[in-house]
GROMACS .gro file of C-alpha atoms in nm:
model
  449
    1MET     CA    1  -0.197   0.454   0.182
    2MET     CA    2  -0.431   0.340   0.454
    3GLU     CA    3  -0.535   0.056   0.445
    4SER     CA    4  -0.779   0.009   0.692
    5THR     CA    5  -0.967  -0.283   0.551
    6LYS     CA    6  -0.771  -0.565   0.519
    7ILE     CA    7  -0.720  -0.840   0.801
    8LEU     CA    8  -0.548  -1.126   0.914
    9ILE     CA    9  -0.705  -1.422   1.054
   10VAL     CA   10  -0.499  -1.656   1.287
   11ASP     CA   11  -0.592  -2.024   1.429
   12ASP     CA   12  -0.507  -2.284   1.347
   13GLU     CA   13  -0.827  -2.438   1.281
   14VAL     CA   14  -0.885  -2.414   0.948
   15GLU     CA   15  -1.311  -2.463   0.988
   16TYR     CA   16  -1.254  -2.122   1.210
   17ARG     CA   17  -1.032  -1.962   0.981
   18GLU     CA   18  -1.261  -1.992   0.650
   19THR     CA   19  -1.616  -1.923   0.911
   20TYR     CA   20  -1.414  -1.574   0.992
   21ARG     CA   21  -1.288  -1.519   0.613
   22ILE     CA   22  -1.661  -1.543   0.549
   23LEU     CA   23  -1.814  -1.365   0.761
   24LEU     CA   24  -1.555  -1.037   0.682
   25GLU     CA   25  -1.568  -1.036   0.326
   26GLN     CA   26  -1.923  -1.019   0.305
   27LYS     CA   27  -1.855  -0.699   0.539
   28GLY     CA   28  -1.622  -0.582   0.240
   29PHE     CA   29  -1.216  -0.627   0.435
   30ILE     CA   30  -0.967  -0.820   0.186
   31VAL     CA   31  -0.893  -1.118   0.431
   32GLU     CA   32  -0.607  -1.325   0.440
   33ASP     CA   33  -0.485  -1.604   0.685
   34ALA     CA   34  -0.249  -1.800   0.904
   35GLY     CA   35  -0.207  -2.118   1.072
   36SER     CA   36   0.028  -2.014   1.379
   37ALA     CA   37   0.228  -1.747   1.534
   38LYS     CA   38   0.495  -1.784   1.288
   39GLU     CA   39   0.294  -1.811   1.001
   40ALA     CA   40   0.164  -1.511   1.077
   41LEU     CA   41   0.479  -1.298   1.155
   42GLU     CA   42   0.590  -1.404   0.783
   43ILE     CA   43   0.332  -1.280   0.653
   44LEU     CA   44   0.333  -0.913   0.842
   45SER     CA   45   0.723  -0.948   0.757
   46LYS     CA   46   0.621  -0.900   0.403
   47GLU     CA   47   0.272  -0.730   0.416
   48TYR     CA   48   0.058  -0.437   0.568
   49PHE     CA   49  -0.266  -0.600   0.842
   50PRO     CA   50  -0.356  -0.320   1.045
   51ILE     CA   51  -0.557  -0.607   1.195
   52VAL     CA   52  -0.497  -0.935   1.322
   53ILE     CA   53  -0.738  -1.161   1.465
   54THR     CA   54  -0.584  -1.446   1.622
   55ASP     CA   55  -0.675  -1.708   1.856
   56VAL     CA   56  -0.497  -1.791   2.169
   57ILE     CA   57  -0.420  -2.184   2.215
   58MET     CA   58  -0.222  -2.303   1.897
   59PRO     CA   59   0.052  -2.535   1.856
   60GLY     CA   60   0.374  -2.424   1.917
   61GLU     CA   61   0.327  -2.053   2.031
   62ASP     CA   62   0.072  -1.907   2.137
   63GLY     CA   63  -0.154  -1.561   2.078
   64PHE     CA   64   0.042  -1.369   2.332
   65TYR     CA   65   0.322  -1.427   2.208
   66LEU     CA   66   0.227  -1.323   1.833
   67LEU     CA   67   0.025  -1.004   2.050
   68ASP     CA   68   0.400  -0.923   2.232
   69GLU     CA   69   0.612  -0.949   1.874
   70ILE     CA   70   0.361  -0.784   1.725
   71LYS     CA   71   0.331  -0.482   1.916
   72LYS     CA   72   0.730  -0.510   1.982
   73SER     CA   73   0.770  -0.485   1.616
   74PHE     CA   74   0.464  -0.238   1.435
   75LYS     CA   75   0.371  -0.059   1.828
   76GLU     CA   76   0.013   0.116   1.707
   77LEU     CA   77   0.060   0.070   1.337
   78ILE     CA   78  -0.150  -0.290   1.414
   79GLU     CA   79  -0.422  -0.348   1.626
   80VAL     CA   80  -0.505  -0.714   1.796
   81ILE     CA   81  -0.830  -0.859   1.873
   82ILE     CA   82  -0.753  -1.182   2.065
   83VAL     CA   83  -0.987  -1.492   2.047
   84THR     CA   84  -1.083  -1.783   2.189
   85GLY     CA   85  -1.296  -2.045   2.256
   86TYR     CA   86  -1.254  -2.039   2.659
   87GLY     CA   87  -1.306  -1.716   2.774
   88SER     CA   88  -1.258  -1.582   3.142
   89ILE     CA   89  -1.228  -1.225   3.310
   90GLU     CA   90  -0.870  -1.355   3.391
   91SER     CA   91  -0.743  -1.401   3.069
   92ALA     CA   92  -0.942  -1.111   2.935
   93VAL     CA   93  -0.672  -0.841   3.150
   94SER     CA   94  -0.403  -1.065   3.049
   95ALA     CA   95  -0.556  -0.978   2.688
   96MET     CA   96  -0.532  -0.616   2.756
   97LYS     CA   97  -0.254  -0.559   2.945
   98ALA     CA   98  -0.045  -0.720   2.724
   99GLY     CA   99  -0.148  -0.460   2.432
  100ALA     CA  100  -0.468  -0.631   2.256
  101LEU     CA  101  -0.769  -0.383   2.193
  102GLY     CA  102  -1.042  -0.625   2.212
  103TYR     CA  103  -1.145  -0.977   2.333
  104PHE     CA  104  -1.364  -1.191   2.165
  105ILE     CA  105  -1.516  -1.522   2.263
  106LYS     CA  106  -1.617  -1.735   1.977
  107SER     CA  107  -1.878  -1.808   2.101
  108SER     CA  108  -2.064  -1.442   2.141
  109ASN     CA  109  -2.258  -1.320   1.876
  110PRO     CA  110  -2.044  -1.168   1.602
  111ASP     CA  111  -2.155  -0.826   1.591
  112LYS     CA  112  -1.926  -0.837   1.905
  113LEU     CA  113  -1.656  -0.868   1.672
  114PHE     CA  114  -1.765  -0.657   1.417
  115SER     CA  115  -1.767  -0.345   1.706
  116GLU     CA  116  -1.443  -0.481   1.808
  117ILE     CA  117  -1.338  -0.422   1.453
  118GLU     CA  118  -1.480  -0.128   1.369
  119LYS     CA  119  -1.321   0.020   1.679
  120ALA     CA  120  -0.976  -0.103   1.620
  121ARG     CA  121  -0.995   0.089   1.218
  122ARG     CA  122  -1.039   0.434   1.369
  123LEU     CA  123  -0.754   0.400   1.630
  124ILE     CA  124  -0.579   0.285   1.325
  125LYS     CA  125  -0.718   0.563   1.085
  126TYR     CA  126  -0.585   0.821   1.360
  127GLU     CA  127  -0.211   0.656   1.412
  128VAL     CA  128  -0.138   0.605   1.051
  129GLN     CA  129  -0.239   0.875   0.963
  130GLN     CA  130  -0.043   1.083   1.210
  131PHE     CA  131   0.280   0.842   1.086
  132ILE     CA  132   0.175   0.979   0.760
  133VAL     CA  133   0.164   1.329   0.846
  134ASN     CA  134   0.512   1.344   0.989
  135ARG     CA  135   0.670   1.134   0.716
  136ASP     CA  136   0.478   1.400   0.412
  137VAL     CA  137   0.644   1.676   0.605
  138ASP     CA  138   1.009   1.551   0.609
  139SER     CA  139   0.901   1.422   0.203
  140LYS     CA  140   0.776   1.763   0.086
  141LEU     CA  141   1.062   1.968   0.252
  142PHE     CA  142   1.315   1.752   0.009
  143LEU     CA  143   1.090   1.809  -0.307
  144TYR     CA  144   1.144   2.141  -0.269
  145GLN     CA  145   1.457   2.121  -0.262
  146SER     CA  146   1.501   1.941  -0.555
  147LYS     CA  147   1.762   2.039  -0.835
  148ASN     CA  148   1.567   1.920  -1.133
  149LEU     CA  149   1.412   2.146  -1.357
  150LYS     CA  150   1.108   1.962  -1.455
  151ILE     CA  151   1.025   1.910  -1.093
  152GLN     CA  152   1.055   2.251  -1.000
  153LYS     CA  153   0.799   2.316  -1.277
  154ILE     CA  154   0.574   2.090  -1.176
  155LEU     CA  155   0.613   2.304  -0.799
  156ARG     CA  156   0.511   2.631  -0.979
  157ASP     CA  157   0.266   2.432  -1.150
  158ILE     CA  158   0.070   2.314  -0.830
  159GLU     CA  159   0.143   2.651  -0.636
  160THR     CA  160  -0.085   2.756  -0.915
  161LEU     CA  161  -0.313   2.511  -0.918
  162SER     CA  162  -0.381   2.634  -0.558
  163GLU     CA  163  -0.643   2.867  -0.664
  164SER     CA  164  -0.826   2.609  -0.816
  165THR     CA  165  -1.035   2.291  -0.740
  166CYS     CA  166  -1.016   2.171  -1.150
  167ASN     CA  167  -0.952   1.779  -1.160
  168VAL     CA  168  -0.596   1.643  -1.217
  169LEU     CA  169  -0.469   1.382  -1.343
  170ILE     CA  170  -0.095   1.251  -1.212
  171THR     CA  171   0.070   1.012  -1.466
  172GLY     CA  172   0.423   0.865  -1.419
  173GLU     CA  173   0.579   0.573  -1.390
  174SER     CA  174   0.500   0.289  -1.084
  175GLY     CA  175   0.709   0.426  -0.826
  176VAL     CA  176   0.762   0.760  -0.901
  177GLY     CA  177   0.561   0.927  -0.599
  178LYS     CA  178   0.263   1.011  -0.769
  179GLU     CA  179   0.051   1.028  -0.442
  180ILE     CA  180   0.326   1.271  -0.295
  181PHE     CA  181   0.220   1.488  -0.510
  182ALA     CA  182  -0.144   1.449  -0.477
  183LYS     CA  183  -0.115   1.523  -0.109
  184LEU     CA  184   0.096   1.800  -0.210
  185ILE     CA  185  -0.151   1.945  -0.453
  186HIS     CA  186  -0.431   1.919  -0.178
  187ASP     CA  187  -0.194   2.062   0.096
  188LYS     CA  188  -0.185   2.371  -0.086
  189SER     CA  189  -0.539   2.428  -0.183
  190SER     CA  190  -0.874   2.576  -0.046
  191ARG     CA  191  -0.974   2.176   0.082
  192SER     CA  192  -0.623   2.073   0.278
  193LYS     CA  193  -0.849   2.112   0.556
  194GLY     CA  194  -1.096   1.880   0.486
  195VAL     CA  195  -0.942   1.551   0.439
  196PHE     CA  196  -0.748   1.399   0.162
  197LEU     CA  197  -0.890   1.033   0.098
  198PRO     CA  198  -0.662   0.826  -0.147
  199THR     CA  199  -0.829   0.486  -0.249
  200ASN     CA  200  -0.605   0.189  -0.498
  201CYS     CA  201  -0.851   0.117  -0.796
  202GLN     CA  202  -0.655  -0.198  -0.874
  203ALA     CA  203  -0.591  -0.281  -0.546
  204ILE     CA  204  -1.022  -0.384  -0.480
  205SER     CA  205  -1.172  -0.641  -0.701
  206GLU     CA  206  -1.527  -0.438  -0.900
  207ASN     CA  207  -1.736  -0.560  -0.668
  208LEU     CA  208  -1.594  -0.391  -0.389
  209LEU     CA  209  -1.500  -0.073  -0.566
  210GLU     CA  210  -1.821   0.050  -0.629
  211ASP     CA  211  -1.900  -0.059  -0.241
  212GLU     CA  212  -1.591   0.166  -0.111
  213LEU     CA  213  -1.685   0.427  -0.335
  214PHE     CA  214  -2.052   0.429  -0.294
  215GLY     CA  215  -2.109   0.253   0.005
  216HIS     CA  216  -2.432   0.094   0.115
  217GLU     CA  217  -2.788   0.062   0.292
  218LYS     CA  218  -2.847  -0.212   0.571
  219GLY     CA  219  -2.996  -0.458   0.382
  220ALA     CA  220  -2.843  -0.417   0.034
  221PHE     CA  221  -2.710  -0.736  -0.052
  222THR     CA  222  -2.649  -1.034   0.180
  223GLY     CA  223  -2.427  -0.971   0.484
  224ALA     CA  224  -2.520  -0.564   0.456
  225ASN     CA  225  -2.651  -0.567   0.822
  226THR     CA  226  -2.578  -0.168   0.867
  227GLN     CA  227  -2.517   0.147   0.634
  228ARG     CA  228  -2.208   0.196   0.469
  229ILE     CA  229  -2.052   0.551   0.431
  230GLY     CA  230  -1.907   0.529   0.085
  231ARG     CA  231  -1.530   0.715   0.049
  232PHE     CA  232  -1.789   0.957  -0.187
  233GLU     CA  233  -1.945   1.082   0.068
  234GLU     CA  234  -1.679   1.062   0.297
  235ALA     CA  235  -1.462   1.316   0.125
  236SER     CA  236  -1.668   1.597   0.082
  237GLY     CA  237  -1.522   1.929   0.148
  238GLY     CA  238  -1.169   1.723   0.091
  239THR     CA  239  -0.992   1.586  -0.186
  240MET     CA  240  -1.057   1.195  -0.329
  241PHE     CA  241  -0.745   1.098  -0.511
  242LEU     CA  242  -0.758   0.766  -0.730
  243ASP     CA  243  -0.498   0.534  -0.812
  244GLU     CA  244  -0.464   0.365  -1.044
  245ILE     CA  245  -0.747   0.518  -1.168
  246GLY     CA  246  -0.716   0.308  -1.586
  247GLU     CA  247  -0.779  -0.017  -1.380
  248ILE     CA  248  -1.112   0.037  -1.328
  249THR     CA  249  -1.385  -0.151  -1.563
  250PRO     CA  250  -1.641   0.006  -1.811
  251SER     CA  251  -1.909  -0.013  -1.543
  252ILE     CA  252  -1.762   0.147  -1.250
  253GLN     CA  253  -1.683   0.445  -1.534
  254VAL     CA  254  -1.985   0.478  -1.656
  255LYS     CA  255  -2.077   0.534  -1.227
  256LEU     CA  256  -1.770   0.793  -1.183
  257LEU     CA  257  -1.876   1.043  -1.495
  258ARG     CA  258  -2.240   1.031  -1.334
  259VAL     CA  259  -2.107   1.130  -0.991
  260LEU     CA  260  -1.811   1.377  -1.120
  261ASP     CA  261  -2.136   1.551  -1.394
  262SER     CA  262  -2.395   1.528  -1.131
  263ARG     CA  263  -2.222   1.552  -0.792
  264TYR     CA  264  -2.480   1.357  -0.644
  265ILE     CA  265  -2.444   0.976  -0.551
  266GLU     CA  266  -2.679   0.707  -0.502
  267ARG     CA  267  -2.501   0.460  -0.224
  268ILE     CA  268  -2.596   0.051  -0.272
  269GLY     CA  269  -2.975  -0.056  -0.250
  270SER     CA  270  -3.101   0.279  -0.167
  271ASN     CA  271  -3.244   0.566  -0.501
  272LYS     CA  272  -3.224   0.857  -0.237
  273ARG     CA  273  -2.906   1.109  -0.420
  274ILE     CA  274  -2.678   1.249  -0.227
  275PRO     CA  275  -2.456   1.512  -0.244
  276VAL     CA  276  -2.136   1.545  -0.255
  277ASN     CA  277  -1.806   1.805  -0.321
  278PHE     CA  278  -1.511   1.681  -0.343
  279ARG     CA  279  -1.223   1.768  -0.527
  280LEU     CA  280  -1.107   1.459  -0.769
  281ILE     CA  281  -0.725   1.365  -0.848
  282SER     CA  282  -0.641   1.095  -1.011
  283ALA     CA  283  -0.332   0.902  -1.092
  284THR     CA  284  -0.172   0.653  -1.284
  285ASN     CA  285   0.084   0.495  -1.515
  286LYS     CA  286  -0.129   0.385  -1.811
  287ASP     CA  287  -0.124   0.514  -2.173
  288LEU     CA  288  -0.511   0.639  -2.128
  289LYS     CA  289  -0.523   0.765  -2.503
  290ARG     CA  290  -0.425   0.403  -2.595
  291ALA     CA  291  -0.664   0.222  -2.342
  292ILE     CA  292  -0.904   0.447  -2.591
  293GLN     CA  293  -0.837   0.360  -2.869
  294MET     CA  294  -0.843  -0.012  -2.751
  295LYS     CA  295  -1.232   0.056  -2.571
  296GLU     CA  296  -1.060  -0.013  -2.256
  297PHE     CA  297  -1.129   0.359  -2.114
  298ARG     CA  298  -1.443   0.588  -2.145
  299GLU     CA  299  -1.294   0.908  -2.326
  300ASP     CA  300  -1.565   1.148  -2.166
  301LEU     CA  301  -1.462   1.051  -1.888
  302TYR     CA  302  -1.109   1.097  -1.926
  303TYR     CA  303  -1.146   1.466  -2.077
  304ARG     CA  304  -1.368   1.506  -1.713
  305ILE     CA  305  -1.076   1.394  -1.528
  306ASN     CA  306  -0.765   1.541  -1.714
  307THR     CA  307  -0.868   1.924  -1.638
  308VAL     CA  308  -0.525   1.985  -1.553
  309ASN     CA  309  -0.243   1.667  -1.626
  310ILE     CA  310   0.086   1.663  -1.470
  311GLU     CA  311   0.361   1.418  -1.566
  312ILE     CA  312   0.653   1.290  -1.318
  313PRO     CA  313   0.961   1.220  -1.469
  314PRO     CA  314   1.076   0.875  -1.409
  315LEU     CA  315   1.379   0.894  -1.158
  316ARG     CA  316   1.602   0.766  -1.453
  317ASP     CA  317   1.583   1.151  -1.566
  318ARG     CA  318   1.643   1.280  -1.255
  319ARG     CA  319   1.968   1.176  -1.163
  320GLU     CA  320   2.087   1.488  -0.983
  321ASP     CA  321   1.893   1.421  -0.733
  322LEU     CA  322   2.024   1.142  -0.667
  323GLU     CA  323   2.261   1.167  -0.438
  324ASP     CA  324   2.101   1.418  -0.244
  325MET     CA  325   1.747   1.140  -0.266
  326ILE     CA  326   1.966   0.897  -0.116
  327ASP     CA  327   2.118   1.080   0.167
  328PHE     CA  328   1.718   1.133   0.254
  329PHE     CA  329   1.593   0.811   0.298
  330ILE     CA  330   1.914   0.701   0.491
  331TYR     CA  331   1.831   0.974   0.728
  332ASN     CA  332   1.532   0.880   0.774
  333LEU     CA  333   1.523   0.483   0.699
  334SER     CA  334   1.788   0.408   0.963
  335ARG     CA  335   1.552   0.659   1.180
  336GLU     CA  336   1.282   0.447   1.132
  337THR     CA  337   1.462   0.088   1.205
  338LYS     CA  338   1.682   0.271   1.503
  339LYS     CA  339   1.975   0.175   1.321
  340ARG     CA  340   2.281   0.425   1.327
  341ILE     CA  341   2.453   0.418   0.952
  342LYS     CA  342   2.810   0.538   0.898
  343GLY     CA  343   2.874   0.566   0.556
  344ILE     CA  344   2.840   0.385   0.222
  345GLU     CA  345   3.072   0.135   0.066
  346PRO     CA  346   3.234   0.323  -0.224
  347ASN     CA  347   3.122   0.072  -0.524
  348THR     CA  348   2.777   0.057  -0.350
  349LYS     CA  349   2.768   0.430  -0.404
  350GLU     CA  350   2.899   0.448  -0.700
  351PHE     CA  351   2.630   0.139  -0.799
  352LEU     CA  352   2.305   0.347  -0.654
  353ILE     CA  353   2.405   0.652  -0.856
  354ASN     CA  354   2.470   0.483  -1.234
  355TYR     CA  355   2.171   0.260  -1.120
  356SER     CA  356   1.899   0.311  -1.423
  357TYR     CA  357   1.624   0.228  -1.097
  358PRO     CA  358   1.336   0.096  -1.361
  359GLY     CA  359   1.135   0.079  -0.990
  360ASN     CA  360   1.221   0.439  -0.961
  361ILE     CA  361   1.210   0.630  -0.624
  362ARG     CA  362   0.953   0.273  -0.440
  363GLU     CA  363   1.260   0.072  -0.578
  364LEU     CA  364   1.584   0.311  -0.458
  365LYS     CA  365   1.337   0.322  -0.088
  366ASN     CA  366   1.338  -0.065  -0.094
  367ILE     CA  367   1.728  -0.108  -0.212
  368LEU     CA  368   1.852   0.076   0.057
  369GLU     CA  369   1.565  -0.063   0.309
  370ARG     CA  370   1.715  -0.363   0.253
  371MET     CA  371   2.096  -0.292   0.317
  372ILE     CA  372   2.039  -0.076   0.593
  373VAL     CA  373   1.837  -0.413   0.795
  374LEU     CA  374   2.128  -0.595   0.656
  375SER     CA  375   2.364  -0.381   0.807
  376ARG     CA  376   2.572  -0.505   1.062
  377ASP     CA  377   2.813  -0.253   1.146
  378GLY     CA  378   2.668   0.067   0.999
  379ILE     CA  379   2.828   0.049   0.625
  380LEU     CA  380   2.591   0.007   0.377
  381ARG     CA  381   2.656  -0.262   0.076
  382MET     CA  382   2.499  -0.411  -0.244
  383GLU     CA  383   2.387  -0.769  -0.222
  384LYS     CA  384   2.622  -0.945  -0.514
  385SER     CA  385   2.323  -1.004  -0.661
  386ILE     CA  386   2.212  -0.680  -0.690
  387ASN     CA  387   2.505  -0.553  -0.777
  388ASN     CA  388   2.549  -0.788  -1.084
  389GLN     CA  389   2.280  -0.617  -1.296
  390LYS     CA  390   2.478  -0.291  -1.343
  391LYS     CA  391   2.719  -0.588  -1.576
  392ASN     CA  392   2.701  -0.734  -1.874
  393ALA     CA  393   2.546  -1.103  -1.892
  394THR     CA  394   2.930  -1.150  -2.003
  395ASP     CA  395   3.079  -0.986  -1.772
  396ASP     CA  396   3.269  -1.189  -1.509
  397PHE     CA  397   3.059  -1.538  -1.624
  398GLN     CA  398   3.033  -1.786  -1.419
  399LEU     CA  399   2.934  -2.117  -1.533
  400ILE     CA  400   2.715  -2.265  -1.209
  401PRO     CA  401   2.530  -2.579  -1.167
  402TYR     CA  402   2.159  -2.495  -1.333
  403LYS     CA  403   1.923  -2.557  -1.054
  404GLU     CA  404   2.116  -2.266  -0.852
  405ALA     CA  405   2.157  -2.031  -1.145
  406LYS     CA  406   1.747  -2.082  -1.159
  407LYS     CA  407   1.751  -2.069  -0.802
  408ASP     CA  408   1.955  -1.693  -0.863
  409PHE     CA  409   1.712  -1.655  -1.143
  410GLU     CA  410   1.372  -1.697  -0.921
  411ILE     CA  411   1.538  -1.453  -0.671
  412ASN     CA  412   1.577  -1.191  -0.820
  413TYR     CA  413   1.289  -1.205  -1.067
  414ILE     CA  414   1.072  -1.197  -0.774
  415LYS     CA  415   1.218  -0.907  -0.517
  416ASN     CA  416   1.198  -0.688  -0.860
  417ALA     CA  417   0.820  -0.878  -0.917
  418LEU     CA  418   0.732  -0.763  -0.572
  419THR     CA  419   0.921  -0.426  -0.588
  420MET     CA  420   0.685  -0.307  -0.882
  421CYS     CA  421   0.375  -0.403  -0.727
  422ASP     CA  422   0.446  -0.190  -0.388
  423ASN     CA  423   0.582  -0.559  -0.220
  424ASN     CA  424   0.146  -0.646  -0.265
  425ILE     CA  425   0.143  -1.007  -0.257
  426SER     CA  426  -0.184  -1.055  -0.415
  427LYS     CA  427  -0.125  -0.768  -0.728
  428THR     CA  428   0.214  -0.969  -0.778
  429ALA     CA  429   0.115  -1.279  -0.817
  430GLU     CA  430  -0.180  -1.169  -1.051
  431LYS     CA  431   0.098  -0.996  -1.307
  432ILE     CA  432   0.334  -1.265  -1.282
  433GLY     CA  433   0.101  -1.596  -1.302
  434LEU     CA  434   0.083  -1.741  -1.020
  435SER     CA  435  -0.138  -1.814  -0.783
  436ARG     CA  436  -0.126  -1.596  -0.401
  437ARG     CA  437  -0.022  -1.946  -0.224
  438GLN     CA  438   0.231  -1.987  -0.464
  439LEU     CA  439   0.452  -1.714  -0.454
  440PHE     CA  440   0.387  -1.682  -0.085
  441ASN     CA  441   0.562  -2.080  -0.078
  442LYS     CA  442   0.842  -1.933  -0.307
  443ILE     CA  443   0.927  -1.619  -0.104
  444THR     CA  444   0.891  -1.847   0.244
  445GLU     CA  445   1.164  -2.085   0.062
  446TYR     CA  446   1.438  -1.823  -0.064
  447ASN     CA  447   1.356  -1.678   0.313
  448LEU     CA  448   1.283  -1.279   0.122
  449LYS     CA  449   1.199  -1.043   0.312
   0.00000   0.00000   0.00000
């Protein structure tokens, strides 16, 4: 998923960070901040931010150091805008040569900063799409080699759907790869030359989600200085993928139903009806029938989005694919991390084959990625804390100090929670009942990568 609205602000002065946050959040961006280059790199090691806006002069490592580290690790997948209170032609040229996309002086008109951000969004969108295209080609080729009968039937159903543009609801547990199947449906359809536009409904608040989907007119609300085209308009001629649709609020449900019935939208701040022409694919890990009984989801919307239902089986029901899937991820992840992997320790291979994977394919990928990153000799070994999950509580039990046991529990609990929430810190914090800052402090304390 392309998260083009997320921006990381890096400045040692709290006042500037807060000013940028207010300005950017009014524009609909999702903003996080860091007080130093070191803190920024810690955040980026755990969560993807496509745009970084950083001050130059900071205690410790400066903005140019941060720029260099970002470009070494992420190349064109993150664009950096350098900001300083001491603008000069020389420093601007140095920033550009070092790989910065843009340069902004603190005393300048904020519109100049918004212009640089918009330029970064366009470039990032292209680079990430290219990355996703290359990754998805491999994923689809692997998918067609599945030995699982349920997956084979789903692939046949998708071939049949290629002649239709009906709405599709994809269900299944978190981490089973619902977006990959949604993209495959799009690629097989008559709309394949149009855009495939994914939106995670859970990751965006109600007010921002409405603006994201419908767009707004200039002056529609405070901070709406320009017109914004919503995703429904942008997806015209292609496919709109609404992930976690079970999480949208009743008011958004009503508006979505109206769009699906009328095929018109109205931007926020306007009563002009704009025709839209998109195919809707939705996904959820929620039991929508139960949500209907609980009055949390509209029954009429459910039948509107569920012309065809595709249920993806969990990884524990696809064990015949596990060995090939492990080899597939090792090959791709070792290529991405540029590490040569020679093999897997036998006990580790046994664990990977027999583990139940509550986090499904996403958890398998995260486990393998962690092992590849930590491997020093090219042999993959399971971390002791994870390997112990396959044992009963009384097997090889060792009595250790309470503080140490509590620490081990917190580490495993936070790792599993992050895995279940796509490594999204905000979402994980909300689910486990901590503030975002408390969770980040725990991640930093335990050096969780």
